[in-house]
mmCIF file of C-alpha atoms in Angstrom:
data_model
loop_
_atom_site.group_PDB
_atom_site.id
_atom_site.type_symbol
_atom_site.label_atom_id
_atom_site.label_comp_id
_atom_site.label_asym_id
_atom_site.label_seq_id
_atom_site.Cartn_x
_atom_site.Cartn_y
_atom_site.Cartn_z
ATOM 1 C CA UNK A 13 -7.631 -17.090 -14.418
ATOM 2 C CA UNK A 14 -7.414 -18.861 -18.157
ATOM 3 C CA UNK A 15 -6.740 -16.710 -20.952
ATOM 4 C CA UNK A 16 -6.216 -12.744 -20.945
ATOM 5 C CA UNK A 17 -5.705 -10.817 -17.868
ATOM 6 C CA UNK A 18 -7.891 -7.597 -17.827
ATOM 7 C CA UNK A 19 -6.811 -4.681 -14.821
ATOM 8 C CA UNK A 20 -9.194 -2.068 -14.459
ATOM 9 C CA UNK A 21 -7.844 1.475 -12.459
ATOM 10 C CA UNK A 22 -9.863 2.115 -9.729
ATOM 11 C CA UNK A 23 -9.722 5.070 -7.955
ATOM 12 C CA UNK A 24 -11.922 3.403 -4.951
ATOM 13 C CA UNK A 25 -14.833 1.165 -4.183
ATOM 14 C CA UNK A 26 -17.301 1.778 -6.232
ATOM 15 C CA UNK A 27 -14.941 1.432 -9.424
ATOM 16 C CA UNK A 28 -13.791 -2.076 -8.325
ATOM 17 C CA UNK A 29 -16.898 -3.489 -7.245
ATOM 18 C CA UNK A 30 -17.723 -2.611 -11.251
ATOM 19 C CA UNK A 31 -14.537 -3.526 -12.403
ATOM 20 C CA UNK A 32 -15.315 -7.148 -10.796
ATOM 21 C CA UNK A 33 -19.307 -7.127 -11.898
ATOM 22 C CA UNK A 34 -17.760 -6.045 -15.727
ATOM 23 C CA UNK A 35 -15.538 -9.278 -15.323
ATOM 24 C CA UNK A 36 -12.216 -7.327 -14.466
ATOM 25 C CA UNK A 37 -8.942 -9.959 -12.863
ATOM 26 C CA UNK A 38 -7.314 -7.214 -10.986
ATOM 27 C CA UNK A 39 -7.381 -3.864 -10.575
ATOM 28 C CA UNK A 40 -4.985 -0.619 -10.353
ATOM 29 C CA UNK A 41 -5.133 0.997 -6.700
ATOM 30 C CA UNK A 42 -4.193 4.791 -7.368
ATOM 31 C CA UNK A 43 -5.152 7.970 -6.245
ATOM 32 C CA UNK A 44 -4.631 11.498 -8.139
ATOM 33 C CA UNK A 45 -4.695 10.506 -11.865
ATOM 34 C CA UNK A 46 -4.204 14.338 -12.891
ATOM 35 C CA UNK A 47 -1.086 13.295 -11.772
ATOM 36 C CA UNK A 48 -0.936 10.161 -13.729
ATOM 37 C CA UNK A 49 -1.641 7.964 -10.641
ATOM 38 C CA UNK A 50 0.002 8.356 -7.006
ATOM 39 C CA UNK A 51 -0.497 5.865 -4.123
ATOM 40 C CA UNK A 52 -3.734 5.788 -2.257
ATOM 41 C CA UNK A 53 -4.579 5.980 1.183
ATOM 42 C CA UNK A 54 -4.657 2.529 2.811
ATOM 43 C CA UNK A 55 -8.262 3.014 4.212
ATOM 44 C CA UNK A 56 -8.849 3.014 0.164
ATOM 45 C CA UNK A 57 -6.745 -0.289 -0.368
ATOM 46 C CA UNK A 58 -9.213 -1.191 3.144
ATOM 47 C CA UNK A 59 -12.639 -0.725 2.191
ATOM 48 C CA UNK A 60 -12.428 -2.113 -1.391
ATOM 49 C CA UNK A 61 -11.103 -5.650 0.224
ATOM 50 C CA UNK A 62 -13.759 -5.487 2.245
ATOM 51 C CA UNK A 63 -16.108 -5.039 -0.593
ATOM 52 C CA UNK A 64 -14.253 -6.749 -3.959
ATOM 53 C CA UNK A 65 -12.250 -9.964 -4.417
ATOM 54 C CA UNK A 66 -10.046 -8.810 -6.564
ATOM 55 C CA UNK A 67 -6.606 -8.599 -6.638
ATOM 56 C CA UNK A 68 -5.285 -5.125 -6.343
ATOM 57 C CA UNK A 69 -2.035 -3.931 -7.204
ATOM 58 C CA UNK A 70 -1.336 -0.766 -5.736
ATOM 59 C CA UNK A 71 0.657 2.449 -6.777
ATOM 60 C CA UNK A 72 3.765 3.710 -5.020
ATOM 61 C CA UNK A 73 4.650 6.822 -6.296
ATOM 62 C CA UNK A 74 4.413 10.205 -4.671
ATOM 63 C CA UNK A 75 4.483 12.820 -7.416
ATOM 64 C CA UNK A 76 4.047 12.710 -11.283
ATOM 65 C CA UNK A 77 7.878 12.275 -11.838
ATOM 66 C CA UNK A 78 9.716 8.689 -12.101
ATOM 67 C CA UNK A 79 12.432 9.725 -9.733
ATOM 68 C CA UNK A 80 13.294 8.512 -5.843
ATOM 69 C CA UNK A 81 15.211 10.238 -3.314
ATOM 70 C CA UNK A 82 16.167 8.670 0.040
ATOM 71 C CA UNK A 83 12.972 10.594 1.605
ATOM 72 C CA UNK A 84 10.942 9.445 -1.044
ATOM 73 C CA UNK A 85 11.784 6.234 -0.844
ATOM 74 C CA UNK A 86 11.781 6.083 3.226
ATOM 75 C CA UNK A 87 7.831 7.267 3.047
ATOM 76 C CA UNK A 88 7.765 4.822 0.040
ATOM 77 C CA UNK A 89 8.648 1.806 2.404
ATOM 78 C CA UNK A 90 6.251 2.723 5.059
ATOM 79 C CA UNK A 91 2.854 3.327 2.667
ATOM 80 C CA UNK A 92 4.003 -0.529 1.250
ATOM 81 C CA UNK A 93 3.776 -1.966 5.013
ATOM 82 C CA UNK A 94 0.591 -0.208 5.857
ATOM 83 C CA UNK A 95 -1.217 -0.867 2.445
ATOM 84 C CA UNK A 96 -0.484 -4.506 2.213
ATOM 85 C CA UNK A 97 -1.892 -4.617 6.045
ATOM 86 C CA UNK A 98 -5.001 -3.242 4.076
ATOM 87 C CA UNK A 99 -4.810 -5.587 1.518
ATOM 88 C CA UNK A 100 -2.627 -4.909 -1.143
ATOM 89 C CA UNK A 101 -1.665 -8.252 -3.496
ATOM 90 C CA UNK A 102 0.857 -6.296 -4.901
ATOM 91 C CA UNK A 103 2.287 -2.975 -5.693
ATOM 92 C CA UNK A 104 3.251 -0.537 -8.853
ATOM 93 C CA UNK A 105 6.300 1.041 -9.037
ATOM 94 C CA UNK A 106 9.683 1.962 -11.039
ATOM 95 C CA UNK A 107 12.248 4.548 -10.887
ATOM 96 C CA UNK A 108 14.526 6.327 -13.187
ATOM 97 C CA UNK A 109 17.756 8.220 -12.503
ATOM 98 C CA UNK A 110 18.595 11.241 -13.734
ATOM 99 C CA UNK A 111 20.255 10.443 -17.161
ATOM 100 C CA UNK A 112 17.066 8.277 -17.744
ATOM 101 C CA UNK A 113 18.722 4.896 -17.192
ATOM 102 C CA UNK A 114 16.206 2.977 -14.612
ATOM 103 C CA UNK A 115 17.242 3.378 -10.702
ATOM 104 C CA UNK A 116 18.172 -0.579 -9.967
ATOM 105 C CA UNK A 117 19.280 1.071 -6.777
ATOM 106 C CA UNK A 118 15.777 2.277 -5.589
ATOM 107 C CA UNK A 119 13.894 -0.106 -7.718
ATOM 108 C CA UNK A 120 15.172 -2.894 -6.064
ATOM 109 C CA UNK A 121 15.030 -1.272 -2.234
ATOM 110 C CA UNK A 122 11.275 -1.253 -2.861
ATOM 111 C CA UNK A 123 11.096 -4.737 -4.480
ATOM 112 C CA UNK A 124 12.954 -5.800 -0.919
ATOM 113 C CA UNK A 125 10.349 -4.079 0.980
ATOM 114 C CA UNK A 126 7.124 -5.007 -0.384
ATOM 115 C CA UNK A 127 8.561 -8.962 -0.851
ATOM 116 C CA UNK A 128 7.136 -11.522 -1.055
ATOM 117 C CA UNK A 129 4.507 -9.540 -2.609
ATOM 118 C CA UNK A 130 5.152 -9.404 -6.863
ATOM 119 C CA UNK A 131 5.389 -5.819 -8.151
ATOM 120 C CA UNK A 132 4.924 -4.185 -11.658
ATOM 121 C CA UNK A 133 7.321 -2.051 -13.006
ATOM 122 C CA UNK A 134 4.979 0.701 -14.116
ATOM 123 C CA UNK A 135 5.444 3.472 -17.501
ATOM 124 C CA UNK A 136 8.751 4.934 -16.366
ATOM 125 C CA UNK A 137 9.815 2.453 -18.950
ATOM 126 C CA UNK A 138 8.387 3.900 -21.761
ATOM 127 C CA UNK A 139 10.228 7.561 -20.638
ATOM 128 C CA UNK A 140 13.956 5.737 -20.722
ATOM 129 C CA UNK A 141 16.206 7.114 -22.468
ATOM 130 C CA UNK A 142 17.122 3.931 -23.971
ATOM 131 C CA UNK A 143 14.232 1.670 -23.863
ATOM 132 C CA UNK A 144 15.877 -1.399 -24.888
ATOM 133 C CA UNK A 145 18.573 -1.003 -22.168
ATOM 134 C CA UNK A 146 16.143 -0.121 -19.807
ATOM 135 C CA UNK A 147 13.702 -3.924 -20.686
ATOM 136 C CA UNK A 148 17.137 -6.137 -20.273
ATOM 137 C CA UNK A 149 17.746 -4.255 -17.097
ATOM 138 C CA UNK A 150 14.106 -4.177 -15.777
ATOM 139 C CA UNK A 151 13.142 -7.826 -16.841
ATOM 140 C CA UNK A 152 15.948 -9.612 -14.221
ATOM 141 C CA UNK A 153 14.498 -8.022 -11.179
ATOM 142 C CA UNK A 154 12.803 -10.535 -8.815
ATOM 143 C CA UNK A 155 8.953 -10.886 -8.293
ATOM 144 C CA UNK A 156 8.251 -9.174 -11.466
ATOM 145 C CA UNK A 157 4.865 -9.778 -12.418
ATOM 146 C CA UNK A 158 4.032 -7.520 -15.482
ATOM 147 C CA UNK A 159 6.183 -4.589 -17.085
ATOM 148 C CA UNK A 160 2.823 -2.049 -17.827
ATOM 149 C CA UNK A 161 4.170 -0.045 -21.092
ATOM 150 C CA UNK A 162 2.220 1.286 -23.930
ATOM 151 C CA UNK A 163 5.649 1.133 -25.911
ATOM 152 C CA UNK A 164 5.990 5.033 -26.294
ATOM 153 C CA UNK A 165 5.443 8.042 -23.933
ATOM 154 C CA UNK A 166 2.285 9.078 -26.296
ATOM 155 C CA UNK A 167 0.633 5.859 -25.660
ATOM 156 C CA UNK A 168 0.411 2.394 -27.344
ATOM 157 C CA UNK A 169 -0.877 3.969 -30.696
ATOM 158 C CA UNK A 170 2.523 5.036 -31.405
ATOM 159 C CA UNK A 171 4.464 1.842 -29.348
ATOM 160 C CA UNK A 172 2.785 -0.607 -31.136
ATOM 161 C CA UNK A 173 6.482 -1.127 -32.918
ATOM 162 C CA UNK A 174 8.785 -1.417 -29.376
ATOM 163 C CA UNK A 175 5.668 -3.625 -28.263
ATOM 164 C CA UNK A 176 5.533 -6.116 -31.255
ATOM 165 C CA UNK A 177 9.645 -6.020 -30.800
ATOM 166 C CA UNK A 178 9.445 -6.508 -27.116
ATOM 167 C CA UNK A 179 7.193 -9.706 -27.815
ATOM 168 C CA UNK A 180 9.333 -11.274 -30.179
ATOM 169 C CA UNK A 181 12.322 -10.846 -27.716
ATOM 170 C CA UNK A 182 10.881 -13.106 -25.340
ATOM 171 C CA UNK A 183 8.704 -10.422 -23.205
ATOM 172 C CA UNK A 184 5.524 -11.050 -23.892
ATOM 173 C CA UNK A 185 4.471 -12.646 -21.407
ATOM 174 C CA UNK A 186 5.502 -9.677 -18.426
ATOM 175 C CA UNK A 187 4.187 -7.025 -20.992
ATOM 176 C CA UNK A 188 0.786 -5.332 -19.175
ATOM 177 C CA UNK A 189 -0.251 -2.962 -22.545
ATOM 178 C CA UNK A 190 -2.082 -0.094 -21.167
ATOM 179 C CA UNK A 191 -1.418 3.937 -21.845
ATOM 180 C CA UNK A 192 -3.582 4.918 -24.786
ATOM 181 C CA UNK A 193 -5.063 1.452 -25.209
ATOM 182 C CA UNK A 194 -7.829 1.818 -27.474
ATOM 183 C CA UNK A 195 -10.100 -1.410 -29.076
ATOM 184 C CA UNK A 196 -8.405 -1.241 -32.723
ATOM 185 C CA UNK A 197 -4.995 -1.904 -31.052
ATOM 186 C CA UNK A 198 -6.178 -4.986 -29.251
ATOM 187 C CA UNK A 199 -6.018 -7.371 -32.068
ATOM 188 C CA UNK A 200 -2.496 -6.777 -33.114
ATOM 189 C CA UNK A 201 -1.675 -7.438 -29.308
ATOM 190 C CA UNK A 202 -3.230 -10.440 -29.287
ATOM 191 C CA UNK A 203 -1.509 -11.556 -32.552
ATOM 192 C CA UNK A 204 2.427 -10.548 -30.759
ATOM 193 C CA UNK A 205 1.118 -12.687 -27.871
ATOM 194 C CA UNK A 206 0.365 -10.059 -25.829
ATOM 195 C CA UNK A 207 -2.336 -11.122 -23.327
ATOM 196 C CA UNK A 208 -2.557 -8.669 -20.224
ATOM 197 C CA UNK A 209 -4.265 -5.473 -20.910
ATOM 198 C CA UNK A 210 -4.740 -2.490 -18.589
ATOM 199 C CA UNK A 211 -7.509 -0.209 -19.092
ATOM 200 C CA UNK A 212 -8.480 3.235 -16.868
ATOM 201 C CA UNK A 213 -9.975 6.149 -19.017
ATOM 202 C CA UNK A 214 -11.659 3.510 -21.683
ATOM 203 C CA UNK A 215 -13.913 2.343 -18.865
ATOM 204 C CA UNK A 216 -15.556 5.750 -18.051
ATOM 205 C CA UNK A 217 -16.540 8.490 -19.250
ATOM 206 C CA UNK A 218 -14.385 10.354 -17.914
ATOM 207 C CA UNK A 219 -11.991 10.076 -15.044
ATOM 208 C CA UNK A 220 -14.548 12.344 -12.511
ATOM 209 C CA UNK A 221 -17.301 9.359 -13.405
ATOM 210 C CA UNK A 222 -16.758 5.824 -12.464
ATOM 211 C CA UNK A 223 -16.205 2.568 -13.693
ATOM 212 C CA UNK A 224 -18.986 1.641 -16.549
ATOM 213 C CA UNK A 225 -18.975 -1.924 -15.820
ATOM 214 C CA UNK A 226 -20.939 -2.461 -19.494
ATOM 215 C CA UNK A 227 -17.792 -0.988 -20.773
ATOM 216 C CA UNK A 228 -15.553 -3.267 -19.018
ATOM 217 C CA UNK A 229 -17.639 -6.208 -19.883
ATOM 218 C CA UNK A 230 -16.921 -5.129 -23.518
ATOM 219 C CA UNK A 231 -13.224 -5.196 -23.187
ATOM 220 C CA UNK A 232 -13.609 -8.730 -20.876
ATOM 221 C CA UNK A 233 -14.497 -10.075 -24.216
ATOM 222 C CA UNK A 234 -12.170 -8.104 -26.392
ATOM 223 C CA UNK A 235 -9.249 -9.068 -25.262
ATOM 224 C CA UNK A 236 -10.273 -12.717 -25.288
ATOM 225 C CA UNK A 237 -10.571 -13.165 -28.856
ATOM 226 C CA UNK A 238 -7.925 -14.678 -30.502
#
């Protein structure tokens, strides 16, 4: 892949088979997004690498909070052996403790179990309670591949600040920008040096329709002007 890297959610085949036709690199595995994304069932992860090329990184995360308990992360370990047999590339994931600092204890027991695979460290981020403390901390972990943040727990409309910050302290280049990502935001990314960009509801109508791969096409070229 040369220039930006474009992920597209898909929720199953049919939205990564357009996420690839629209020109997608990779897409989001999840299931549940009324829930803000949970994992999916392997047979998911299954059929779409038997139908799509491209690279998924899959959620693990089994309810709409950021925390991990030993249970949770016991099933947690088991759904990242039996969805990389299906063919995960890599997995999305992050945990918080319960003063808001991020969970380096439960972070990095899942980093250990889905290795050698790379991992993003998904929006928890954004819901730290001190967002700069939580980037140093979250930034040293091994086989990070992208940080996805929109900045702010509202989305990337109102991050655009702790993004352009985040850039100029050397992060640019692990920052995914997705949560709220709308076209108008794109070129001030672009201009921090931003250049991975994660896109779910902007692709479809809505999240009971699938993937528009015209729509994903359009962003394909959005996010590589410079």
């Amino acid at each position: 892949m040369t220039g930006s890297l474009l992920e597209v959610i898909a929720l199953d085949v049919r939205d990564a088979v357009a996420a690839e036709r629209g020109g997608a690199d990779r897409v989001e595995v999840v299931a549940d997004m009324a829930a803000d994304g949970l994992t999916p069932a392997p047979e998911t992860v299954a059929a779409i690498a038997a139908e799509c090329p491209l690279p998924q990184m899959v959620m693990l995360r089994l309810d709409a909070t950021f925390t991990a308990g030993p249970e949770t992360l016991d099933r947690l370990r088991r759904d990242a052996k039996e969805l990389a047999q299906a063919g995960a590339a890599g997995f999305v994931f992050g945990f918080l403790d319960g003063e808001g600092a991020v969970n380096l204890a439960a972070t990095e027991a899942l980093i250990h179990a889905v290795s050698p695979l790379p991992w993003t460290f998904h929006r928890a981020v954004d819901h730290a309670a001190d967002v700069q403390a939580a980037w140093r901390a979250v930034r040293l972990l091994p086989n990070l591949a992208t940080v996805l943040t929109s900045g702010a727990p509202t989305g990337v409309a109102d991050g655009l600040p702790v993004l352009k910050s985040r850039a100029e302290a050397g992060d640019g280049s692990i920052i995914l920008a997705g949560g709220g990502l709308k076209p108008p935001h794109v070129p001030a990314l672009l201009d921090y040096g931003v250049r991975a960009f994660h896109v779910g509801s902007a692709v479809r109508e809505s999240w009971s329709e699938p993937v528009d791969w015209r729509l994903v096409q359009r962003w394909r070229a959005l996010v590589e002007r410079d």
